[in-house]
Coordinates of C-alpha atoms in Angstrom, one line a residue:
Chain A
Q1 CA -4.1 6.2 -17.4
L2 CA -1.4 6.8 -14.8
Q3 CA 1.3 4.2 -14.7
L4 CA 4.2 3.7 -12.4
Q5 CA 7.3 1.6 -13.0
E6 CA 9.9 0.6 -10.6
S7 CA 13.5 0.0 -11.7
G8 CA 16.7 -0.9 -10.0
P9 CA 19.0 -3.8 -9.1
G10 CA 17.3 -7.1 -8.1
L11 CA 20.2 -8.2 -6.0
V12 CA 21.9 -6.2 -3.3
K13 CA 24.7 -7.4 -0.9
P14 CA 24.3 -7.2 2.8
S15 CA 25.4 -3.9 4.4
E16 CA 25.1 -2.1 1.0
T17 CA 22.5 0.4 -0.1
L18 CA 19.3 -0.5 -2.0
S19 CA 18.4 2.1 -4.6
L20 CA 15.2 2.1 -6.6
T21 CA 13.6 4.6 -8.9
C22 CA 9.9 5.0 -9.8
T23 CA 9.0 6.5 -13.2
V24 CA 5.6 8.1 -13.4
S25 CA 3.8 8.0 -16.8
D26 CA 0.7 9.7 -18.1
G27 CA 0.5 11.9 -15.1
S28 CA 2.5 14.7 -13.4
I29 CA 4.4 14.1 -10.2
T30 CA 3.9 17.8 -9.5
S31 CA 0.1 17.4 -9.1
T32 CA -0.9 19.2 -6.0
S33 CA -3.5 16.5 -5.2
Y34 CA -1.2 13.6 -4.6
Y35 CA 1.8 12.2 -2.7
W36 CA 4.1 9.5 -3.9
G37 CA 5.9 6.7 -2.1
W38 CA 6.9 3.1 -1.4
I39 CA 5.4 0.0 0.2
R40 CA 7.1 -3.3 0.4
Q41 CA 6.1 -6.9 0.9
P42 CA 8.6 -9.6 2.2
P43 CA 8.1 -13.1 0.8
G44 CA 5.0 -14.7 2.2
K45 CA 4.3 -11.7 4.5
G46 CA 2.0 -8.7 4.6
L47 CA 2.5 -5.1 3.5
E48 CA 4.8 -2.5 5.1
W49 CA 4.8 1.2 4.4
I50 CA 8.2 2.6 3.8
G51 CA 7.5 6.3 3.2
T52 CA 5.8 9.0 1.3
I53 CA 6.9 12.2 -0.4
Y54 CA 5.2 15.4 -1.8
Y55 CA 6.6 17.0 -5.0
T56 CA 8.0 19.8 -2.9
G57 CA 10.2 17.3 -1.1
N58 CA 8.2 17.0 2.2
T59 CA 8.7 13.4 3.4
Y60 CA 7.0 11.0 5.8
Y61 CA 8.9 7.9 6.8
N62 CA 8.1 4.7 8.8
P63 CA 9.8 5.3 12.1
S64 CA 11.1 1.7 12.1
L65 CA 13.1 2.5 8.9
K66 CA 13.6 6.2 9.2
S67 CA 17.3 6.0 10.1
R68 CA 18.0 4.1 6.9
V69 CA 15.6 5.5 4.4
T70 CA 15.7 8.5 2.0
I71 CA 13.0 9.2 -0.5
S72 CA 13.6 11.9 -3.0
V73 CA 11.8 13.4 -6.0
D74 CA 13.1 14.6 -9.4
T75 CA 10.3 16.7 -11.0
S76 CA 12.3 17.2 -14.2
K77 CA 12.3 13.5 -14.9
N78 CA 8.8 12.8 -13.3
Q79 CA 10.5 10.3 -11.0
F80 CA 11.0 9.6 -7.4
S81 CA 13.5 7.4 -5.7
L82 CA 14.1 5.2 -2.7
K83 CA 17.4 4.6 -0.9
L84 CA 17.7 2.1 1.9
T85 CA 21.1 1.8 3.6
S86 CA 22.8 -1.0 5.5
V87 CA 20.5 -3.7 4.1
T88 CA 20.2 -7.2 5.6
A89 CA 18.3 -10.3 4.5
A90 CA 15.3 -9.0 6.3
D91 CA 15.0 -6.3 3.7
T92 CA 14.4 -8.8 0.9
A93 CA 11.0 -8.0 -0.5
V94 CA 8.9 -6.9 -3.4
F95 CA 9.0 -3.1 -3.5
H96 CA 6.0 -1.2 -4.9
C97 CA 6.0 2.4 -5.7
G98 CA 2.7 4.2 -5.9
R99 CA 0.5 7.3 -5.8
F100 CA -1.0 8.3 -2.5
A101 CA -4.4 10.0 -2.6
N102 CA -6.6 11.6 0.1
G103 CA -3.5 12.4 2.1
Y104 CA -0.2 10.5 2.4
Y105 CA -1.4 7.1 3.6
Y106 CA -3.7 5.6 1.0
M107 CA -2.0 4.3 -2.2
D108 CA -4.7 4.4 -4.9
V109 CA -2.4 3.5 -7.8
W110 CA 0.3 0.9 -7.5
G111 CA 3.3 -0.1 -9.6
K112 CA 3.7 -3.7 -10.5
G113 CA 6.5 -4.1 -8.0
T114 CA 10.1 -5.2 -8.2
T115 CA 11.8 -7.9 -6.3
V116 CA 14.9 -7.1 -4.4
T117 CA 16.9 -9.8 -2.8
V118 CA 19.6 -9.1 -0.2
S119 CA 22.3 -11.8 -0.5
S120 CA 26.0 -12.1 -0.8
Chain B
S1 CA -0.1 -6.4 12.9
A2 CA -1.5 -3.2 14.2
L3 CA -4.9 -3.9 12.7
T4 CA -6.7 -7.2 13.1
Q5 CA -8.3 -9.0 10.2
E6 CA -9.7 -12.5 9.9
A7 CA -7.1 -14.9 8.6
S8 CA -9.5 -16.5 6.1
V9 CA -13.1 -16.1 4.9
S10 CA -15.0 -18.1 2.4
G11 CA -18.2 -17.8 0.5
T12 CA -20.1 -19.2 -2.5
V13 CA -20.8 -17.4 -5.7
G14 CA -23.6 -14.9 -5.3
Q15 CA -23.3 -14.8 -1.5
K16 CA -22.6 -11.7 0.6
V17 CA -19.4 -11.7 2.6
T18 CA -18.0 -9.1 5.1
L19 CA -14.4 -8.7 5.9
S20 CA -13.5 -6.8 9.1
C21 CA -10.6 -4.7 10.2
T22 CA -10.3 -3.8 13.9
G23 CA -8.0 -1.2 15.3
H24 CA -8.0 1.5 17.9
T25 CA -9.2 5.1 18.4
N26 CA -5.7 6.2 17.2
N27 CA -6.2 4.7 13.8
V28 CA -9.4 3.0 12.5
G29 CA -11.4 5.1 14.9
S30 CA -10.1 8.4 13.6
L31 CA -9.6 8.2 9.8
P32 CA -11.0 6.4 6.7
V33 CA -9.7 2.9 6.1
G34 CA -8.2 1.8 2.8
W35 CA -8.8 -1.7 1.4
Y36 CA -6.5 -3.4 -1.1
Q37 CA -7.1 -6.6 -3.1
Q38 CA -4.1 -8.8 -4.0
I39 CA -4.8 -11.6 -6.5
S40 CA -2.3 -14.4 -6.6
H41 CA 0.6 -12.4 -5.2
G42 CA 0.3 -9.8 -7.9
A43 CA 0.4 -6.1 -7.3
P44 CA -2.3 -4.9 -4.8
K45 CA -5.2 -2.9 -6.1
A46 CA -7.1 -0.3 -4.1
V47 CA -10.8 -1.3 -3.9
M48 CA -12.2 1.0 -1.2
F49 CA -11.3 4.2 0.7
G50 CA -13.7 4.7 3.6
D51 CA -17.0 4.3 1.9
S52 CA -15.8 5.6 -1.5
L53 CA -15.4 3.3 -4.4
P54 CA -12.4 3.9 -6.7
S55 CA -13.1 4.2 -10.4
G56 CA -13.4 0.9 -12.1
I57 CA -14.2 -1.1 -9.0
P58 CA -17.6 -3.0 -9.2
D59 CA -20.3 -1.6 -7.0
R60 CA -20.8 -5.0 -5.3
F61 CA -17.9 -3.7 -3.1
S62 CA -18.9 -1.4 -0.2
G63 CA -17.2 0.0 2.8
S64 CA -18.3 1.0 6.3
K65 CA -17.1 1.6 9.8
S66 CA -18.5 1.4 13.3
G67 CA -16.2 2.7 16.1
T68 CA -12.8 1.1 15.7
T69 CA -13.9 -1.6 13.2
A70 CA -14.0 -1.1 9.5
S71 CA -15.7 -3.5 7.1
L72 CA -15.5 -4.4 3.5
T73 CA -18.6 -6.1 2.1
I74 CA -18.9 -7.9 -1.2
S75 CA -22.5 -8.4 -2.2
G76 CA -22.9 -11.0 -4.9
L77 CA -19.5 -12.7 -4.6
Q78 CA -17.8 -13.6 -7.9
P79 CA -15.0 -16.1 -8.6
E80 CA -12.7 -13.3 -9.6
D81 CA -13.0 -11.8 -6.0
E82 CA -10.9 -14.6 -4.6
A83 CA -7.8 -12.8 -3.3
D84 CA -6.0 -11.6 -0.2
Y85 CA -7.5 -8.4 1.2
Y86 CA -5.6 -5.9 3.3
C87 CA -6.9 -2.9 5.3
S88 CA -4.8 0.1 6.1
T89 CA -4.9 3.6 7.7
W90 CA -2.8 6.1 9.5
D91 CA -2.0 5.8 13.2
Y92 CA -1.9 9.1 15.0
S93 CA 0.0 7.8 18.0
L94 CA 2.7 5.8 16.1
N95 CA 2.9 8.3 13.2
V96 CA 2.9 5.4 10.7
V97 CA 0.8 3.8 8.1
V98 CA -0.6 0.6 9.6
F99 CA -1.8 -2.5 7.9
G100 CA -3.8 -5.5 8.8
G101 CA -2.3 -8.9 8.4
G102 CA -4.6 -9.7 5.5
T103 CA -7.7 -11.9 4.9
K104 CA -7.6 -14.7 2.4
L105 CA -11.0 -14.8 0.7
T106 CA -11.9 -18.1 -0.9
V107 CA -14.8 -18.4 -3.3
L108 CA -16.2 -21.9 -3.1

């Protein structure tokens, strides 16, 4: 059964870069049927899509974050990664990686999520 | 939120409840809507895509759409269905994945 696991620092200082990696297990990131990406949830708030990537490197980003976001894929490691630059307290959230099916907007398999706090 | 959901819905065990998700022609009116269940602030789980049930989701869950409103119906409500439910789809105009604000479903 496909599993995804987020990893990365739980605390990032303001103005620095948030970096997370998602490791895919029991499934191939090079499957032609799926995309991969990130969704976040600030404390006590709803869900926000960050972006989606295909194994070839094609990306789709939330316009509100596009200037600060980079999502990349490493097929040799079956991983994909998120970088968010110039973070502020407003970027504090639980970050979920996942698999997108039926296109690049429906996350059918979710990672458990990792909490990232932006604070000095 | 770009999509509008009820803030809260409640029902008793065995009852049928329907959650709605209202958007516009650029989003709900154009593409299938995904529904996610989030229990006690855990990881969300996909429970419906359009009218298709993901593997492992009980068939008491069903999805439908009329115009710019999508619905998630739970027939025969169970205690374990108590959760927050979010709807989502793509918005052609904004070029972004949009979400509803979520509905808190309480099983009385």
